[in-house]
Amino acid sequence: MSSSTWLEAAMYKGYLFIKRGIVTMLSYRTALVLGIVGSFIGLLQFSFMGRFLTEGNSFPALNAYGGNLLAYLIIGTAFTSFVGVSLGSFQNTIRSEQQMGTLEYLLITNTKLELLLSYSGLVSFLGTLLNVTLLLLVVIFVFDIPMEVNLAGAAVCILLTITSLSGIGLMGAGIIMVTKVGDPVTWIFTTLTGLLSGVLFPVEYLPGALKAISMLLPTTHALHALRLTLTQNASIEQISSQLLFLLIASAITVPLGFFSIRAGFNKARRDGTLAHY
């Protein structure tokens, strides 16, 4: 084979691979759209953060949490770990079992789908809790960050956070069993959490309409309560309004989540796509 022929063949193969990638990407339209929108959301998020940081060395909006910027950012970052595992662990379990070809085998046993996901999710939650705890301990001692911790209050807050968001994660898992990729429910809540819940900057810096939306998110109330319990030794009574909001959110999202996962499972089984991914 001449060098020119080999080059033409190599270029043609490259063209075919690129074409395949484009066709695959376009076939998952939801994921494509969410990715594009996510890029714009990221720019918006950093613009709000920039507005917050231009205040200089004094941050009045952080006074409720002790005024320490590093503590504020570290707790916000740690909180996103719980958000991520709550929203994504069930989808990851389903995808992993599908890839290993074991999902159908597990489901023909006496183990219900809901229990299978709950058991797998529990392992992920415990792993995340251990990682976050170690991270906080190391950072607190290394950077000498002042913390006044109420462990009981923080534990209740984390538990209700995971419960309320797990219901949303179950909804996303139900959708992913049908669509296979591009779950809008989980994407929306993940995006809104990063942008509107005070992870990197206080919600006070949001425009009025966005601030109103942030107050409807369980993550906003959960993160506020968690920061108070970790920096101000806030009691359960002092964060009772936030805990009540999370409890109500859990009562709504968990039943909807189990309904969604069961509906998605039944549809995938009828369509014969249960093991597809």
Coordinates of C-alpha atoms in Angstrom, one line a residue:
M1 CA 0.0 0.0 0.0
S2 CA 1.4 3.4 -1.0
S3 CA 1.8 6.1 1.5
S4 CA -0.9 8.2 -0.2
T5 CA -3.4 5.3 -0.1
W6 CA -2.6 4.6 3.5
L7 CA -3.1 8.3 4.3
E8 CA -6.4 8.3 2.6
A9 CA -7.6 5.2 4.4
A10 CA -6.5 6.6 7.7
M11 CA -8.3 9.9 7.1
Y12 CA -11.4 8.1 6.0
K13 CA -11.4 6.0 9.2
G14 CA -10.9 9.2 11.2
Y15 CA -13.9 10.7 9.3
L16 CA -16.0 7.6 10.1
F17 CA -15.1 7.8 13.8
I18 CA -15.9 11.5 14.0
K19 CA -19.2 10.9 12.2
R20 CA -20.1 8.1 14.6
G21 CA -19.4 10.4 17.5
I22 CA -21.6 13.1 16.1
V23 CA -24.4 10.7 15.3
T24 CA -24.2 9.3 18.8
M25 CA -24.1 12.7 20.4
L26 CA -27.1 13.9 18.4
S27 CA -29.1 10.8 19.2
Y28 CA -28.9 11.8 22.8
R29 CA -30.5 15.2 22.3
T30 CA -31.4 15.8 25.9
A31 CA -27.8 15.3 27.1
L32 CA -26.6 17.6 24.3
V33 CA -29.0 20.4 25.2
L34 CA -28.3 20.1 28.9
G35 CA -24.6 20.3 28.3
I36 CA -24.9 23.5 26.3
V37 CA -27.2 25.1 28.8
G38 CA -24.8 23.9 31.6
S39 CA -22.0 25.9 30.1
F40 CA -24.0 29.1 30.2
I41 CA -25.1 28.4 33.8
G42 CA -21.5 28.0 34.8
L43 CA -20.6 31.4 33.5
L44 CA -23.6 32.9 35.3
Q45 CA -22.5 31.2 38.6
F46 CA -19.0 32.6 38.4
S47 CA -20.4 36.1 37.6
F48 CA -22.3 36.1 40.9
M49 CA -19.3 34.8 42.7
G50 CA -17.2 37.6 41.3
R51 CA -19.7 40.1 42.5
F52 CA -19.5 38.6 46.0
L53 CA -15.7 38.6 46.1
T54 CA -15.4 42.2 45.0
E55 CA -16.4 43.2 48.5
G56 CA -12.8 42.8 49.6
N57 CA -11.6 41.3 52.9
S58 CA -14.9 41.9 54.7
F59 CA -17.9 39.8 54.0
P60 CA -21.0 41.0 55.9
A61 CA -23.2 38.3 54.4
L62 CA -21.1 35.7 56.2
N63 CA -21.6 37.1 59.7
A64 CA -24.4 34.6 60.4
Y65 CA -21.8 31.8 59.9
G66 CA -18.9 33.4 61.8
G67 CA -17.6 35.5 59.0
N68 CA -14.9 33.1 57.9
L69 CA -14.8 32.8 54.1
L70 CA -12.7 29.6 54.0
A71 CA -15.1 27.9 56.4
Y72 CA -18.0 29.1 54.2
L73 CA -16.5 27.7 51.0
I74 CA -15.3 24.4 52.5
I75 CA -18.7 23.6 54.0
G76 CA -20.4 24.5 50.7
T77 CA -18.0 22.2 48.8
A78 CA -18.5 19.4 51.2
F79 CA -22.2 19.8 51.0
T80 CA -22.1 19.3 47.2
S81 CA -20.7 15.8 47.9
F82 CA -23.9 14.8 49.7
V83 CA -25.9 16.4 46.9
G84 CA -24.0 14.4 44.3
V85 CA -24.4 11.1 46.0
S86 CA -28.0 11.6 46.8
L87 CA -28.9 12.6 43.2
G88 CA -26.5 10.2 41.4
S89 CA -26.0 7.0 43.4
F90 CA -29.2 5.3 42.2
Q91 CA -28.4 6.1 38.5
N92 CA -24.9 4.9 39.0
T93 CA -26.1 1.6 40.5
I94 CA -28.4 0.9 37.6
R95 CA -25.8 1.8 35.0
S96 CA -23.2 -0.3 36.7
E97 CA -25.5 -3.4 36.9
Q98 CA -26.4 -2.9 33.2
Q99 CA -22.8 -2.7 32.1
M100 CA -22.0 -5.9 34.1
G101 CA -25.1 -7.6 32.7
T102 CA -26.3 -8.4 36.2
L103 CA -29.4 -6.1 36.5
E104 CA -31.9 -8.6 35.1
Y105 CA -30.4 -11.4 37.2
L106 CA -30.7 -9.4 40.4
L107 CA -34.3 -8.4 39.6
I108 CA -35.5 -12.0 39.1
T109 CA -34.4 -12.8 42.7
N110 CA -36.6 -11.9 45.7
T111 CA -34.8 -8.5 46.1
K112 CA -37.1 -5.7 45.1
L113 CA -35.8 -2.9 42.9
E114 CA -36.4 -0.3 45.6
L115 CA -34.4 -2.4 48.1
L116 CA -31.6 -3.0 45.7
L117 CA -31.2 0.7 45.1
S118 CA -31.5 1.5 48.8
Y119 CA -28.8 -1.0 49.8
S120 CA -26.4 0.3 47.1
G121 CA -27.2 3.9 47.9
L122 CA -26.4 3.3 51.6
V123 CA -22.9 2.2 50.7
S124 CA -22.3 5.3 48.7
F125 CA -23.7 7.5 51.4
L126 CA -21.5 6.0 54.1
G127 CA -18.4 6.4 51.9
T128 CA -19.2 10.0 51.2
L129 CA -19.8 10.7 54.9
L130 CA -16.4 9.2 55.7
N131 CA -14.6 11.2 53.0
V132 CA -16.3 14.5 54.0
T133 CA -15.7 14.0 57.7
L134 CA -12.0 13.4 57.1
L135 CA -11.8 16.3 54.7
L136 CA -13.3 18.7 57.3
L137 CA -11.1 17.4 60.1
V138 CA -7.9 17.9 58.1
V139 CA -8.9 21.3 56.8
I140 CA -10.0 22.5 60.2
F141 CA -6.7 21.5 61.9
V142 CA -4.4 22.5 59.0
F143 CA -5.9 25.9 58.4
D144 CA -6.9 26.5 62.1
I145 CA -10.5 27.3 61.1
P146 CA -12.7 28.2 64.2
M147 CA -15.7 25.8 64.3
E148 CA -18.4 25.5 66.9
V149 CA -20.0 22.2 66.0
N150 CA -23.3 20.7 67.1
L151 CA -22.9 17.1 65.9
A152 CA -26.5 16.1 66.6
G153 CA -27.9 19.0 64.7
A154 CA -25.5 18.5 61.8
A155 CA -26.4 14.7 61.7
V156 CA -30.1 15.4 61.5
C157 CA -29.6 18.0 58.9
I158 CA -27.5 15.7 56.7
L159 CA -30.0 12.8 57.1
L160 CA -32.9 15.0 56.0
T161 CA -30.9 16.4 53.2
I162 CA -30.0 13.0 51.9
T163 CA -33.6 11.8 52.3
S164 CA -35.2 14.7 50.4
L165 CA -32.6 14.7 47.6
S166 CA -32.7 10.9 47.3
G167 CA -36.3 11.1 46.2
I168 CA -35.2 13.4 43.4
G169 CA -32.4 11.0 42.6
L170 CA -34.9 8.1 42.3
M171 CA -37.0 10.2 39.9
G172 CA -33.9 10.7 37.8
A173 CA -33.1 7.0 37.9
G174 CA -36.6 6.2 36.7
I175 CA -36.1 8.5 33.8
I176 CA -32.6 7.1 32.9
M177 CA -34.0 3.6 32.7
V178 CA -36.1 4.8 29.8
T179 CA -34.0 7.4 28.1
K180 CA -30.6 5.7 29.0
V181 CA -28.9 9.1 29.1
G182 CA -29.7 12.8 29.7
D183 CA -31.8 12.9 32.8
P184 CA -33.2 16.5 33.1
V185 CA -34.5 16.2 36.7
T186 CA -31.2 15.5 38.3
W187 CA -29.4 18.0 36.0
I188 CA -31.8 20.7 36.9
F189 CA -31.4 20.2 40.7
T190 CA -27.7 19.8 40.4
T191 CA -27.4 23.1 38.4
L192 CA -29.8 25.0 40.6
T193 CA -28.0 23.9 43.7
G194 CA -24.6 25.2 42.5
L195 CA -26.1 28.4 41.2
L196 CA -28.9 29.3 43.7
S197 CA -28.3 27.5 47.0
G198 CA -25.4 29.5 48.4
V199 CA -22.6 26.9 47.8
L200 CA -20.0 29.5 46.7
F201 CA -21.7 32.8 47.5
P202 CA -24.5 33.9 49.7
V203 CA -28.0 33.9 48.2
E204 CA -28.3 37.6 49.2
Y205 CA -26.3 38.4 46.1
L206 CA -28.9 36.9 43.8
P207 CA -31.4 39.1 41.9
G208 CA -34.9 39.1 43.5
A209 CA -36.5 36.5 41.2
L210 CA -33.6 34.1 41.5
K211 CA -33.5 34.5 45.2
A212 CA -37.2 33.6 45.4
I213 CA -36.5 30.5 43.4
S214 CA -33.6 29.6 45.7
M215 CA -36.0 29.6 48.7
L216 CA -38.0 26.9 47.1
L217 CA -35.0 24.5 46.9
P218 CA -34.4 22.1 49.8
T219 CA -30.6 22.5 49.2
T220 CA -30.8 26.2 50.1
H221 CA -32.4 25.4 53.5
A222 CA -30.2 22.4 54.1
L223 CA -26.9 24.2 53.5
H224 CA -28.0 27.2 55.6
A225 CA -28.8 24.8 58.5
L226 CA -25.6 22.8 58.1
R227 CA -23.4 25.9 58.2
L228 CA -25.1 27.1 61.3
T229 CA -24.6 23.7 63.1
L230 CA -21.0 23.5 62.1
T231 CA -19.9 27.1 62.7
Q232 CA -22.3 28.5 65.3
N233 CA -23.2 25.4 67.4
A234 CA -26.9 26.0 66.4
S235 CA -29.3 23.7 68.2
I236 CA -32.0 21.6 66.5
E237 CA -34.6 24.1 67.8
Q238 CA -32.7 27.0 66.1
I239 CA -32.8 25.3 62.7
S240 CA -36.3 23.8 63.2
S241 CA -37.8 25.8 60.3
Q242 CA -35.1 24.5 57.9
L243 CA -35.6 20.9 59.1
L244 CA -39.3 21.2 58.7
F245 CA -38.9 22.3 55.1
L246 CA -36.6 19.3 54.5
L247 CA -39.1 17.0 56.2
I248 CA -41.9 18.2 54.0
A249 CA -39.7 18.0 50.9
S250 CA -38.9 14.4 51.8
A251 CA -42.5 13.5 52.2
I252 CA -43.1 14.7 48.7
T253 CA -40.0 13.6 46.8
V254 CA -39.5 10.1 48.2
P255 CA -43.0 8.7 47.2
L256 CA -42.7 10.4 43.8
G257 CA -39.2 8.9 43.4
F258 CA -40.3 5.3 44.1
F259 CA -43.2 5.8 41.8
S260 CA -40.9 7.1 39.1
I261 CA -38.4 4.2 39.4
R262 CA -41.1 1.6 39.3
A263 CA -42.7 3.2 36.3
G264 CA -39.4 3.5 34.5
F265 CA -38.6 -0.1 35.3
N266 CA -42.0 -1.4 34.0
K267 CA -41.7 0.6 30.8
A268 CA -38.1 -0.6 30.1
R269 CA -39.2 -4.2 30.8
R270 CA -42.1 -3.9 28.4
D271 CA -39.9 -2.4 25.7
G272 CA -37.3 -5.0 26.2
T273 CA -34.6 -2.4 26.9
L274 CA -34.0 -3.2 30.6
A275 CA -30.4 -4.2 30.0
H276 CA -29.6 -1.5 27.4
Y277 CA -27.4 1.4 28.3

